[in-house]
XYZ file of C-alpha atoms in Angstrom:
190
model
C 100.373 -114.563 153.648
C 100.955 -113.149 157.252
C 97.385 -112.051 157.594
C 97.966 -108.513 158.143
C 95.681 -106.189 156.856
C 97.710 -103.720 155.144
C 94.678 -101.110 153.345
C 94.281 -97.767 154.315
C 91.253 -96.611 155.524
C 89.324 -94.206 152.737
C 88.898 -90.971 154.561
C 85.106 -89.950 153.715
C 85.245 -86.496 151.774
C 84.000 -83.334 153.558
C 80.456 -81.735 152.826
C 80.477 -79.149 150.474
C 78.743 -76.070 152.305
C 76.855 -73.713 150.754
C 77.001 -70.262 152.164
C 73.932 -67.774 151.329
C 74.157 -64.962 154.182
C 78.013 -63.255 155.125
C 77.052 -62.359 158.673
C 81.155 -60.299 158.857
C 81.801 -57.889 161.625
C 81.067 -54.796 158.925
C 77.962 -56.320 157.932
C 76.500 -56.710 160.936
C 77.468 -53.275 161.568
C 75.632 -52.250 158.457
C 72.385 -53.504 159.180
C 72.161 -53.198 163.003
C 72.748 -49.147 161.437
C 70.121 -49.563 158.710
C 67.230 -51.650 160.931
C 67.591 -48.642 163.540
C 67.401 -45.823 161.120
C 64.576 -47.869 159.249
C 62.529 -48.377 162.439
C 63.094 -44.664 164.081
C 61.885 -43.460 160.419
C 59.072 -45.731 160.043
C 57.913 -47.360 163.081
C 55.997 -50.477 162.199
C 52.113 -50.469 163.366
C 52.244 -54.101 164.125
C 54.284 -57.447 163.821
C 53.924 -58.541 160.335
C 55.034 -55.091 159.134
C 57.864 -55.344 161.786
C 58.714 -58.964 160.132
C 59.112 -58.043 156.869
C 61.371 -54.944 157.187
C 63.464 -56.943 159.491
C 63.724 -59.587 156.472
C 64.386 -56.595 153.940
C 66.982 -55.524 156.037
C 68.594 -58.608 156.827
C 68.850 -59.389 153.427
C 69.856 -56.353 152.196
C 72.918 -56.395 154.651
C 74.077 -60.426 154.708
C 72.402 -62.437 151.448
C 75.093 -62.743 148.936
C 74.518 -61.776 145.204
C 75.725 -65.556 144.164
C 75.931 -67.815 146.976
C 79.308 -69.379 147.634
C 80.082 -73.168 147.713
C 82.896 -74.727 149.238
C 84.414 -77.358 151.764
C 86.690 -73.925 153.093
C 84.388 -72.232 155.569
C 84.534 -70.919 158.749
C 82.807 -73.739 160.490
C 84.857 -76.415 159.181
C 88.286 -74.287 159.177
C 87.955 -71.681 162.316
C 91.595 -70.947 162.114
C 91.582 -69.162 158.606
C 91.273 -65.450 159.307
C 90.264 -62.763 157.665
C 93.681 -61.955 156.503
C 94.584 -65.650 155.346
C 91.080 -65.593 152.820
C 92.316 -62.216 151.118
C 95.534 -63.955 150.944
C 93.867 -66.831 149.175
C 91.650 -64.903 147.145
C 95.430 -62.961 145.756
C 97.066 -66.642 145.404
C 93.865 -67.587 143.116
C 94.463 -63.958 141.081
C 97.937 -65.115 140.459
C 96.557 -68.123 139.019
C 94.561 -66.921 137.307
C 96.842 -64.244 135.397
C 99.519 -67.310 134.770
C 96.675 -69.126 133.090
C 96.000 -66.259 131.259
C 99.923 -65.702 130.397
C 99.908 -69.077 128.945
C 97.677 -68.410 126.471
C 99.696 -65.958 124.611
C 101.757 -67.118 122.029
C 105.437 -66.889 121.776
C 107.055 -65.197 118.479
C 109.696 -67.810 118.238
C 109.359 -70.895 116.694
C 110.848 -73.498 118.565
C 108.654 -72.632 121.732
C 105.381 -73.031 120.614
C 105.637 -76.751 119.863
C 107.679 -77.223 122.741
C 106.696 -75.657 126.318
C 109.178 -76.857 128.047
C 111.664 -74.918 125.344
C 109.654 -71.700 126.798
C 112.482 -71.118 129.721
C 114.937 -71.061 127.749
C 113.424 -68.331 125.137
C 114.282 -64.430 126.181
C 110.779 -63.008 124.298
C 108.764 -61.080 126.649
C 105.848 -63.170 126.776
C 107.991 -66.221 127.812
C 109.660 -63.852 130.616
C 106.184 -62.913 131.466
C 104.832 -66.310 131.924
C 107.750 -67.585 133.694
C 107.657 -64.478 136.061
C 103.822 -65.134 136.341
C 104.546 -68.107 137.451
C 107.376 -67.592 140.354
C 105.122 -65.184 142.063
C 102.393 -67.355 142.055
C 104.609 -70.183 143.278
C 106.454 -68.085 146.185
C 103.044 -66.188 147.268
C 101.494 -70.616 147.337
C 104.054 -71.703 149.662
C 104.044 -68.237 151.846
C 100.530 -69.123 151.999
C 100.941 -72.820 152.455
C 103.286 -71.945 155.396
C 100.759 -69.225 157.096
C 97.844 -71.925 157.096
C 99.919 -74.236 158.627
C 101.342 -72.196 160.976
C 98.017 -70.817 161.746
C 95.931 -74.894 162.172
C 98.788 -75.463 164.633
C 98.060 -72.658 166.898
C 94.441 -73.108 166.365
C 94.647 -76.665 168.041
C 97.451 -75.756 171.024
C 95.446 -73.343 172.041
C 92.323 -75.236 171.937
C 94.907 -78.063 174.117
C 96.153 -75.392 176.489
C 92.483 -74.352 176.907
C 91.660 -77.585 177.825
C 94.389 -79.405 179.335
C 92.638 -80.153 182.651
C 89.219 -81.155 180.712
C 90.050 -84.894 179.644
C 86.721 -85.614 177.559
C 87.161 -82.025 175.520
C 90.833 -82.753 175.022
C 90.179 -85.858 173.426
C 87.381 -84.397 170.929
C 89.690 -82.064 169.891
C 92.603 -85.289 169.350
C 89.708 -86.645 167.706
C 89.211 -84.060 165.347
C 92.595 -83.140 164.391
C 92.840 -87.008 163.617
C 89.320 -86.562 161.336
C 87.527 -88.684 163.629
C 84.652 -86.346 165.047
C 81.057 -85.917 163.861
C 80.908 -82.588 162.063
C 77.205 -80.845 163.582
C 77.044 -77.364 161.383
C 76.055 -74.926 163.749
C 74.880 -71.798 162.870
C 77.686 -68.569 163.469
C 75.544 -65.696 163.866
C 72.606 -65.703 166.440
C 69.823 -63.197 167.086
């Protein structure tokens, strides 16, 4: 043996976050409109009644009917935008309608024991799964491509920002490598 250590190391598997308020741009919007109205309207007599229409307010505008849980957030991937989540959120309804495609049963008889015999088959329902399928393949690897595209100039702009700031360059090295301590700070402040 040439005593070289050839195992990987096992990269320890992200936090699932769960997400309870959306504090978005309109949101915020919506309640810093609402609290004002609400407090012209009905000035509060003192600080507990202030309190609670704040909290009314506040979760009228930001608390989320279902909260959301995932790895995929803001705080853990600040270079998805706005536009790249709707984009998702289409890639997973194109998914979703393949799936649902699948499901349908072809009217000739040699497919429906055999999948793979589906391309081959001109019925409708094996054009539709097939063209089901394409889009959701094409609009994945667009997608693919635009979170790539997008991580990359995430971190060489954080690197141009901080080219002359040797102990901030190297956290950000560190984190593209998945070597930083992850400390969830809260996005919106008051």
């Amino acid at each position: 043996s040439s005593g070289i250590n050839a195992e990987w190391p096992l990269r320890r598997a992200q936090a699932k976050f769960t997400q309870y308020y959306d504090y978005c741009k309109t949101n915020v919007e919506s309640f810093l409109i609402s609290i004002n109205e609400k407090l012209q309207s009905y000035p509060p007599d003192n600080f507990s009644n202030f309190c609670s229409t704040f909290h009314n307010e506040l979760d009228k505008a930001f608390k989320l009917e279902r909260p959301k849980c995932s790895k995929r957030t803001p705080l853990n991937n600040p270079w998805i935008t706005f536009g790249l989540i709707k984009s998702i959120n289409t890639k997973d309804e194109l998914y979703e309608s393949w799936k649902k495609a699948q499901k349908v049963k072809c009217v000739a008889p040699d497919t429906s024991e055999k999948p793979a015999a589906r391309n081959n088959c001109d019925c409708k329902t094996c054009k539709k799964i097939i063209t089901c399928y394409l889009e959701y393949k094409a609009h994945r690897q667009v997608l693919k491509r635009l979170i790539n595209l997008a991580k990359k100039k995430f971190y060489s702009d954080k690197i141009s920002e901080y080219s002359g700031d040797s102990k901030k360059l190297w956290e950000i090295i560190n984190n593209i490598r998945g070597k930083s301590r992850h400390e969830i700070k809260p996005s919106f402040k008051l």
